[in-house]
CSV table of C-alpha atoms in Angstrom, one decimal:
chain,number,residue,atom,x,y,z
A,893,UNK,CA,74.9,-17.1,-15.0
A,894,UNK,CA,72.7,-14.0,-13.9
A,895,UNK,CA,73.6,-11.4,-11.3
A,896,UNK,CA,70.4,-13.1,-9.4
A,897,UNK,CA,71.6,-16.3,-9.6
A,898,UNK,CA,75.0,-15.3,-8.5
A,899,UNK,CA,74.0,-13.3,-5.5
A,900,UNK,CA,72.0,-16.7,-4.8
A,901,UNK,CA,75.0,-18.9,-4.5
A,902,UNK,CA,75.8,-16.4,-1.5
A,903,UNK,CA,72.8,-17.9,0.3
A,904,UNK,CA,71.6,-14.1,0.8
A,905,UNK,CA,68.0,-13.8,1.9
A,906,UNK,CA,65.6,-13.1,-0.8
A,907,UNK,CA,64.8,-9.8,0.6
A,908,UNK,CA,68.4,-9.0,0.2
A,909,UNK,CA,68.9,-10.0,-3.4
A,910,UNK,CA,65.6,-7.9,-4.3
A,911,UNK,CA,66.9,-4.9,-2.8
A,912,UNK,CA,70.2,-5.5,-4.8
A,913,UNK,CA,68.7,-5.7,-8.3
A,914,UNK,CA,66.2,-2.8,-7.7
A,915,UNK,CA,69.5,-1.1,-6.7
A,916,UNK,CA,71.5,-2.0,-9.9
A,917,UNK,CA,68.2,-1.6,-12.1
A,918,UNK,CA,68.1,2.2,-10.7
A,919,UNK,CA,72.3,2.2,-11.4
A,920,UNK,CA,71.5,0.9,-15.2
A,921,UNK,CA,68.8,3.3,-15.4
A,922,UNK,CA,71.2,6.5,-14.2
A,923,UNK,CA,73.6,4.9,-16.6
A,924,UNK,CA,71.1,5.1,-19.8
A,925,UNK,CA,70.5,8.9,-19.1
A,926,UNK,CA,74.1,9.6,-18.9
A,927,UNK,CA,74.9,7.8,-22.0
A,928,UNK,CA,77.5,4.9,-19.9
A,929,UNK,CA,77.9,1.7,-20.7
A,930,UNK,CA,77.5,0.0,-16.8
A,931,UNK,CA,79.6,-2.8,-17.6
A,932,UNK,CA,82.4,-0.9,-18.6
A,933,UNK,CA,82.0,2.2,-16.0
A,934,UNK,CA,85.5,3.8,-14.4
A,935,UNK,CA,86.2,4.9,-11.2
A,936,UNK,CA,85.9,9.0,-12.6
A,937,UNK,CA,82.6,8.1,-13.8
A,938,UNK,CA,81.2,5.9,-10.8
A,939,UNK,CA,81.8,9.4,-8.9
A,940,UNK,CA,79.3,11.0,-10.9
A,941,UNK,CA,76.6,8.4,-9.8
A,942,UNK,CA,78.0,9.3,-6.0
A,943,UNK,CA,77.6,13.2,-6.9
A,944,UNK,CA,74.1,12.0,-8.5
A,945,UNK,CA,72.9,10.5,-5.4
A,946,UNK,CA,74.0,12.9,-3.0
A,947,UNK,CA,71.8,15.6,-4.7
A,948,UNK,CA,68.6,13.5,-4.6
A,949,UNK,CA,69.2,14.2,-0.8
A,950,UNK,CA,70.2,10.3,-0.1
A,951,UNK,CA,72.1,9.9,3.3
A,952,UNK,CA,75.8,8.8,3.2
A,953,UNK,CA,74.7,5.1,4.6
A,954,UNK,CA,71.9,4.6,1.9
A,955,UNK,CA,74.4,5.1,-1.0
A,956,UNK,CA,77.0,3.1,0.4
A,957,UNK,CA,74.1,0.5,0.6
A,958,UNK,CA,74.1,1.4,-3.6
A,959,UNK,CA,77.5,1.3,-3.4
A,960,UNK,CA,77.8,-2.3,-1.7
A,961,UNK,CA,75.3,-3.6,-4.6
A,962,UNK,CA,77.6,-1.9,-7.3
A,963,UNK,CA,80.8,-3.3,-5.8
A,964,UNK,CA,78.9,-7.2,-5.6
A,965,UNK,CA,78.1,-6.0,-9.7
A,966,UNK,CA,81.3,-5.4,-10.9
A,967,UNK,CA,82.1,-8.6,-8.8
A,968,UNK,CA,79.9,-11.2,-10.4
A,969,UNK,CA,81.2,-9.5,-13.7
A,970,UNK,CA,85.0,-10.5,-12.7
A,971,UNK,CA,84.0,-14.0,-11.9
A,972,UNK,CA,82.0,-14.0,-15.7
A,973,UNK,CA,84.9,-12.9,-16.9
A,974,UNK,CA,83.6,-9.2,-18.5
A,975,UNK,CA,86.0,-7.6,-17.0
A,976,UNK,CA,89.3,-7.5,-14.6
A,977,UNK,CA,88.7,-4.7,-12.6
A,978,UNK,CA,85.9,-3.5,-9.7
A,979,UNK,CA,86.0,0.3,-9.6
A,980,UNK,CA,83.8,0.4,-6.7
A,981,UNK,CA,85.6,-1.8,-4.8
A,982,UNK,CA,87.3,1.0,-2.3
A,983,UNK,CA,84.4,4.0,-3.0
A,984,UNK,CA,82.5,4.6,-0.1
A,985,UNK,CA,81.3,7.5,1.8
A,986,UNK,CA,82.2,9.1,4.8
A,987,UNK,CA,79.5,10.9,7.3
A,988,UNK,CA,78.6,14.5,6.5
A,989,UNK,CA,80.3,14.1,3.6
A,990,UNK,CA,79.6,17.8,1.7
A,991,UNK,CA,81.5,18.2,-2.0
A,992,UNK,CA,78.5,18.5,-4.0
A,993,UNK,CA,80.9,19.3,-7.0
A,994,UNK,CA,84.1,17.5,-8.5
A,995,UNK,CA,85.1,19.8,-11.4
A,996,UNK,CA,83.8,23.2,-11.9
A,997,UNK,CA,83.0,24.7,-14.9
A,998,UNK,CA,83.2,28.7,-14.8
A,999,UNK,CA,80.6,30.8,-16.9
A,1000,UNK,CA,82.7,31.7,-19.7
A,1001,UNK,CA,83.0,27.9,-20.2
A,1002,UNK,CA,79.3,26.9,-20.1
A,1003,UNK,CA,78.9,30.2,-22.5
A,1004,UNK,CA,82.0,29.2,-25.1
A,1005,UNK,CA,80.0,25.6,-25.0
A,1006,UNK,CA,77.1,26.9,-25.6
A,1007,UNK,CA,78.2,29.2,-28.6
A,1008,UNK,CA,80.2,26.3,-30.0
A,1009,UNK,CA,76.9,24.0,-29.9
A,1010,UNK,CA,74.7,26.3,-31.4
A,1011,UNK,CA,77.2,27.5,-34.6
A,1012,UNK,CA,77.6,23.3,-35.3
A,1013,UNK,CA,76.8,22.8,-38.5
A,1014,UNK,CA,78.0,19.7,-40.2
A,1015,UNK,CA,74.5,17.7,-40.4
A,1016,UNK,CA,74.3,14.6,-42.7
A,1017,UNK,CA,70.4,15.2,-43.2
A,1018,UNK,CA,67.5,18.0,-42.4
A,1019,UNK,CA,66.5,15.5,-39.2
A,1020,UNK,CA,69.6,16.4,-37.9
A,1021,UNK,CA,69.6,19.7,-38.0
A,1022,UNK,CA,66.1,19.7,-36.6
A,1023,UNK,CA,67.2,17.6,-33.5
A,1024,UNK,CA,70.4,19.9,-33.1
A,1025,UNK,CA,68.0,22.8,-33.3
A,1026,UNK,CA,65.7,21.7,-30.5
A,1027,UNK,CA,69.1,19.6,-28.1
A,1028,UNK,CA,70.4,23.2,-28.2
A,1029,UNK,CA,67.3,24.7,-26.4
A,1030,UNK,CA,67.3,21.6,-23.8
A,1031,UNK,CA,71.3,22.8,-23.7
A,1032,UNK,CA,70.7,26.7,-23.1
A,1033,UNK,CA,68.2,26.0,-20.0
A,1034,UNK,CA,70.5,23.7,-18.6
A,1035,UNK,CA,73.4,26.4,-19.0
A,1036,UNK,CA,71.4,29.5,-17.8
A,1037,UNK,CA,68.6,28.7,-15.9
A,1038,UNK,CA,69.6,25.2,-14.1
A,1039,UNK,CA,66.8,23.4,-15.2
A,1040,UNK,CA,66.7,19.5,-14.8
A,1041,UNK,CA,65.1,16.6,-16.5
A,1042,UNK,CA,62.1,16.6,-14.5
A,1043,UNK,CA,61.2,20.4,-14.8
A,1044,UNK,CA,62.2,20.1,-18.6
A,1045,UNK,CA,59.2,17.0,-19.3
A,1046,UNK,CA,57.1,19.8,-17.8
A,1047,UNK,CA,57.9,22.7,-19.3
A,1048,UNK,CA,55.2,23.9,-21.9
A,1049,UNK,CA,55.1,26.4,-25.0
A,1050,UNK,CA,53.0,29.1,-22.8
A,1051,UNK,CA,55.9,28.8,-19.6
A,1052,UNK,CA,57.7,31.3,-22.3
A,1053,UNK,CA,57.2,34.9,-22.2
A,1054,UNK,CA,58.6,36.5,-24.7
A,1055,UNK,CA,57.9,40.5,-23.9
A,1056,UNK,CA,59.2,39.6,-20.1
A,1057,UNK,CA,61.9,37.7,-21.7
A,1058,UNK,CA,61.4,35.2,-19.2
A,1059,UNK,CA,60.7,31.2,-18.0
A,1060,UNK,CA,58.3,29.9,-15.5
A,1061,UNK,CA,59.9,26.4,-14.4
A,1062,UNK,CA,57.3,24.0,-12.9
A,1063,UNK,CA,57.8,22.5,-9.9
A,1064,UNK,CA,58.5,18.8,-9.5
A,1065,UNK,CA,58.4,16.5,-6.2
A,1066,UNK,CA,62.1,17.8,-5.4
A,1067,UNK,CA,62.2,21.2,-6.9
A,1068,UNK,CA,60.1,24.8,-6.3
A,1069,UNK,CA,59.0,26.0,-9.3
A,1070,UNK,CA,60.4,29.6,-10.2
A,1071,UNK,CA,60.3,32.2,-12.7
A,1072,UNK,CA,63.7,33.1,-14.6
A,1073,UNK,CA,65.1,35.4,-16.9
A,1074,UNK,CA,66.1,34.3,-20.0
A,1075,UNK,CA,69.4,35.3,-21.6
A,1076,UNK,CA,69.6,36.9,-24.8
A,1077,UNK,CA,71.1,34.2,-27.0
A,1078,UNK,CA,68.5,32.2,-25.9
A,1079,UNK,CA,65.9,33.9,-27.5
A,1080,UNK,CA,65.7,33.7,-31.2
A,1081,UNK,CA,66.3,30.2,-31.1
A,1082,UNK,CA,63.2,29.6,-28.4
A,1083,UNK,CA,61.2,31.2,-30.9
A,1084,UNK,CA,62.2,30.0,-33.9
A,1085,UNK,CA,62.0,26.5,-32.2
A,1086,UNK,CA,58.4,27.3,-31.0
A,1087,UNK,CA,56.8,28.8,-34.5
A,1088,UNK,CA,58.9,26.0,-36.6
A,1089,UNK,CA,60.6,22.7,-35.4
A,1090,UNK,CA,58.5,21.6,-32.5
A,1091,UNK,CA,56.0,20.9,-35.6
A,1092,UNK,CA,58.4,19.7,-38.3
A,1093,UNK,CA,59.8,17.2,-34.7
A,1094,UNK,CA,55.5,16.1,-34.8
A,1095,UNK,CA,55.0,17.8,-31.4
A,1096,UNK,CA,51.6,18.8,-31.4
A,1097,UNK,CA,50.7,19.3,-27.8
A,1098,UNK,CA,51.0,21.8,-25.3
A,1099,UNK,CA,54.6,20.6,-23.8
A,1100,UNK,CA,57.9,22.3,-25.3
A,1101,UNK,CA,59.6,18.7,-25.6
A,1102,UNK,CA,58.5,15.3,-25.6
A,1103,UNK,CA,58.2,13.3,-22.3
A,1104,UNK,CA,60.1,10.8,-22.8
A,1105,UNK,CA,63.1,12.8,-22.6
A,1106,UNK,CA,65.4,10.2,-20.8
A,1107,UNK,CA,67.0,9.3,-24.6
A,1108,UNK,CA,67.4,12.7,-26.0
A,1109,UNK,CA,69.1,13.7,-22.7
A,1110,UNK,CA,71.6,10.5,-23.2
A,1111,UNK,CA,72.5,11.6,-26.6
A,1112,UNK,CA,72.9,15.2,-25.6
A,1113,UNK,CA,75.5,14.4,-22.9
A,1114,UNK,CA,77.1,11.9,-25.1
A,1115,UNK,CA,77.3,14.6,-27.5
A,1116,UNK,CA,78.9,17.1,-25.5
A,1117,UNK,CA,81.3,14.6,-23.8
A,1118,UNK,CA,82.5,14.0,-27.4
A,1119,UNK,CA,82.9,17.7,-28.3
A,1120,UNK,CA,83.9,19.1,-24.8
A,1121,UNK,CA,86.6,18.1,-22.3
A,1122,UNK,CA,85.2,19.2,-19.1
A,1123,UNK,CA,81.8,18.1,-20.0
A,1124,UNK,CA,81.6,14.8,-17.8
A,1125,UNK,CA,77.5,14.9,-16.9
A,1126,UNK,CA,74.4,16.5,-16.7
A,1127,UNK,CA,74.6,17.2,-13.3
A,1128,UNK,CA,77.6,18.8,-13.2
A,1129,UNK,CA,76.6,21.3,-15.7
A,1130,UNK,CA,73.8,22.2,-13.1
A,1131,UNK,CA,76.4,22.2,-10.4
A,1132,UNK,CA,78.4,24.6,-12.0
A,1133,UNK,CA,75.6,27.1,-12.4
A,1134,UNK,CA,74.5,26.8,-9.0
A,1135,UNK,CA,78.2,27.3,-7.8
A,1136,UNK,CA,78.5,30.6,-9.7
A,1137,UNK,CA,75.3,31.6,-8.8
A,1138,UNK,CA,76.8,31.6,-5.6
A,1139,UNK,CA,79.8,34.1,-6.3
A,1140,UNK,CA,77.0,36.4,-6.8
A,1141,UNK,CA,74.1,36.4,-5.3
A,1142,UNK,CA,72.9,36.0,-1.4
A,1143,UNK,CA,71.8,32.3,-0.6
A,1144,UNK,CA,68.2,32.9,-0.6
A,1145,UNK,CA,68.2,34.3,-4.4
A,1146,UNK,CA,70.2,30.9,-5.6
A,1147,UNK,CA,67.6,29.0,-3.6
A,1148,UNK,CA,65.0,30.5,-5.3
A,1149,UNK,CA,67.0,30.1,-8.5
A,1150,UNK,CA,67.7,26.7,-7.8
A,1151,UNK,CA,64.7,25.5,-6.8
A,1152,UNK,CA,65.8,24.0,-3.8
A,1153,UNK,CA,62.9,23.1,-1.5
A,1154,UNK,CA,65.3,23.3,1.2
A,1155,UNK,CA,67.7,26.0,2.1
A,1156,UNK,CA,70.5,23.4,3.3
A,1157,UNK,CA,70.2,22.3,-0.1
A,1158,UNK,CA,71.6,25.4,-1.4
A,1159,UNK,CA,74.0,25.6,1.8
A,1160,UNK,CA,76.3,23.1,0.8
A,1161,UNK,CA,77.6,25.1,-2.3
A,1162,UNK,CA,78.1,28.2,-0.6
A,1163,UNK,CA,80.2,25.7,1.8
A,1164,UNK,CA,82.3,24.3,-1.1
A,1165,UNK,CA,82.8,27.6,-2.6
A,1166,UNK,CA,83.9,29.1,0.7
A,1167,UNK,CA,86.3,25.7,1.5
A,1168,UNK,CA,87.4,26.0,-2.7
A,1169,UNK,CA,88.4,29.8,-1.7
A,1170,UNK,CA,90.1,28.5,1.4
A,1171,UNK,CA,92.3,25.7,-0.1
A,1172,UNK,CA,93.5,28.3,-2.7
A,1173,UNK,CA,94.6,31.0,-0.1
A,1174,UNK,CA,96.6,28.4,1.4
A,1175,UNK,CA,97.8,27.5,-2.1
A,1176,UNK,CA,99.5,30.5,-2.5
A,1177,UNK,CA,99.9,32.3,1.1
A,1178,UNK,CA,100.7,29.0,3.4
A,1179,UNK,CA,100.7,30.2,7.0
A,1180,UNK,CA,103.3,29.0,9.6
């Protein structure tokens, strides 16, 4: 049985059961760039997709509406016997709901993961290293500069300038573009991928990667999950930069930074940060 058929047994209108498989195709879709099998999906994990949605701006009733679809899912598994379990079965979201992060990673982290990405060396064939070589580029403008999937398929060779040591980021239908500074371990290996492996990699247009970048970034997470502990997804490696852009700079430099359209965008960090602060003074100097 199909998940259309099954949601058809439930007499639900057809306009109903088209909404719920354009929902799930956009849940299998979110899956595929985070390298996660759907069927198989935990709890931990299915709170990434939450985190996911809530940064595309969608309202705490529209992804509980995802959320209903993914609990009827995991359902219509159970009855086909896939598996025993519905992890989305209790998840759903309160109003004004504002984490935008679950776990942090600090600078020195993203840095030490960074370092330990780029000294890998244990490559079965030159393709490999070649892929490593240009994955760590990808890897070093989501670490330093924030950048996402969209603004990366845009990104082209003369967005680098190398005597500003700098990046101009495009903008995309949810970000402002901005220009950046790049750090300094980022680049010999910009240039080097510029002058030698976007050719040997058959890139022979003006953009620094390929489009179709919604693979590459599903092996790249997958590969960090299985060298890194707190990796857990892409978004939460831009999460974490945002966040600690926040310990240092005023709200209107990490909006800039960010790319938020929006300044209430950028708001809701500096109100986890301040509410992170908070539960740790409490933590250790209880009151009453």
């Amino acid at each position: 049985m199909t998940f259309k058929e099954y949601l058809e047994q439930e007499n639900l209108a057809i306009k109903t059961i088209k909404e719920h498989l354009q929902n799930i195709q956009n849940f299998k879709g979110w899956n595929k760039v985070e390298a996660l099998d759907f069927n198989q999906l935990n709890y931990r994990e299915l709170l990434g997709y939450v985190q996911n949605e809530k940064q595309r701006k969608l309202n705490h009733h529209t992804i509980n509406i995802k959320l209903n679809t993914i609990t009827k899912y995991y359902d219509y598994l159970i009855n086909e016997g896939i598996r025993e379990d519905n992890p989305a079965k209790k998840l759903r979201l309160k109003k004004d709901t504002r984490k935008v992060l679950l776990d942090q990673i600090k600078p020195e982290q993203l840095q030490h993961i960074y370092n330990v990405y780029k000294n890998k060396t244990n490559f079965r064939e030159a393709k490999q290293k070649l892929v490593h070589q240009r994955n760590l580029i990808i890897l070093g403008l989501m670490i330093n500069q924030g950048a996402q999937i969209g603004e990366l398929k845009r990104l082209e060779v003369n967005h680098i300038d190398f005597d500003k040591g700098e990046i101009y980021i495009p903008s995309t239908k949810r970000s402002n573009n901005r220009t950046l500074k790049l750090h300094t371990t980022q680049i010999i290996p910009l240039h080097t991928y510029i002058l030698q492996i976007r050719e040997k990699l058959n890139l022979t247009d003006d953009f620094l990667f390929t489009r179709n970048l919604v693979n590459i970034m599903g092996h790249l997470i997958q590969e960090l999950r299985g060298m890194f502990e707190a990796i857990r997804s892409l978004q939460q490696i831009r999460a974490s930069v945002i966040m600690n852009w926040i310990k240092h700079y005023n709200i209107r430099e990490v909006q800039y930074f960010a790319g938020h359209k929006h300044i209430s965008s950028t708001e809701k960090y500096r109100q986890q940060e301040v509410e992170t602060l908070q539960k740790s003074l409490e933590k250790y100097h209880p009151m009453g």
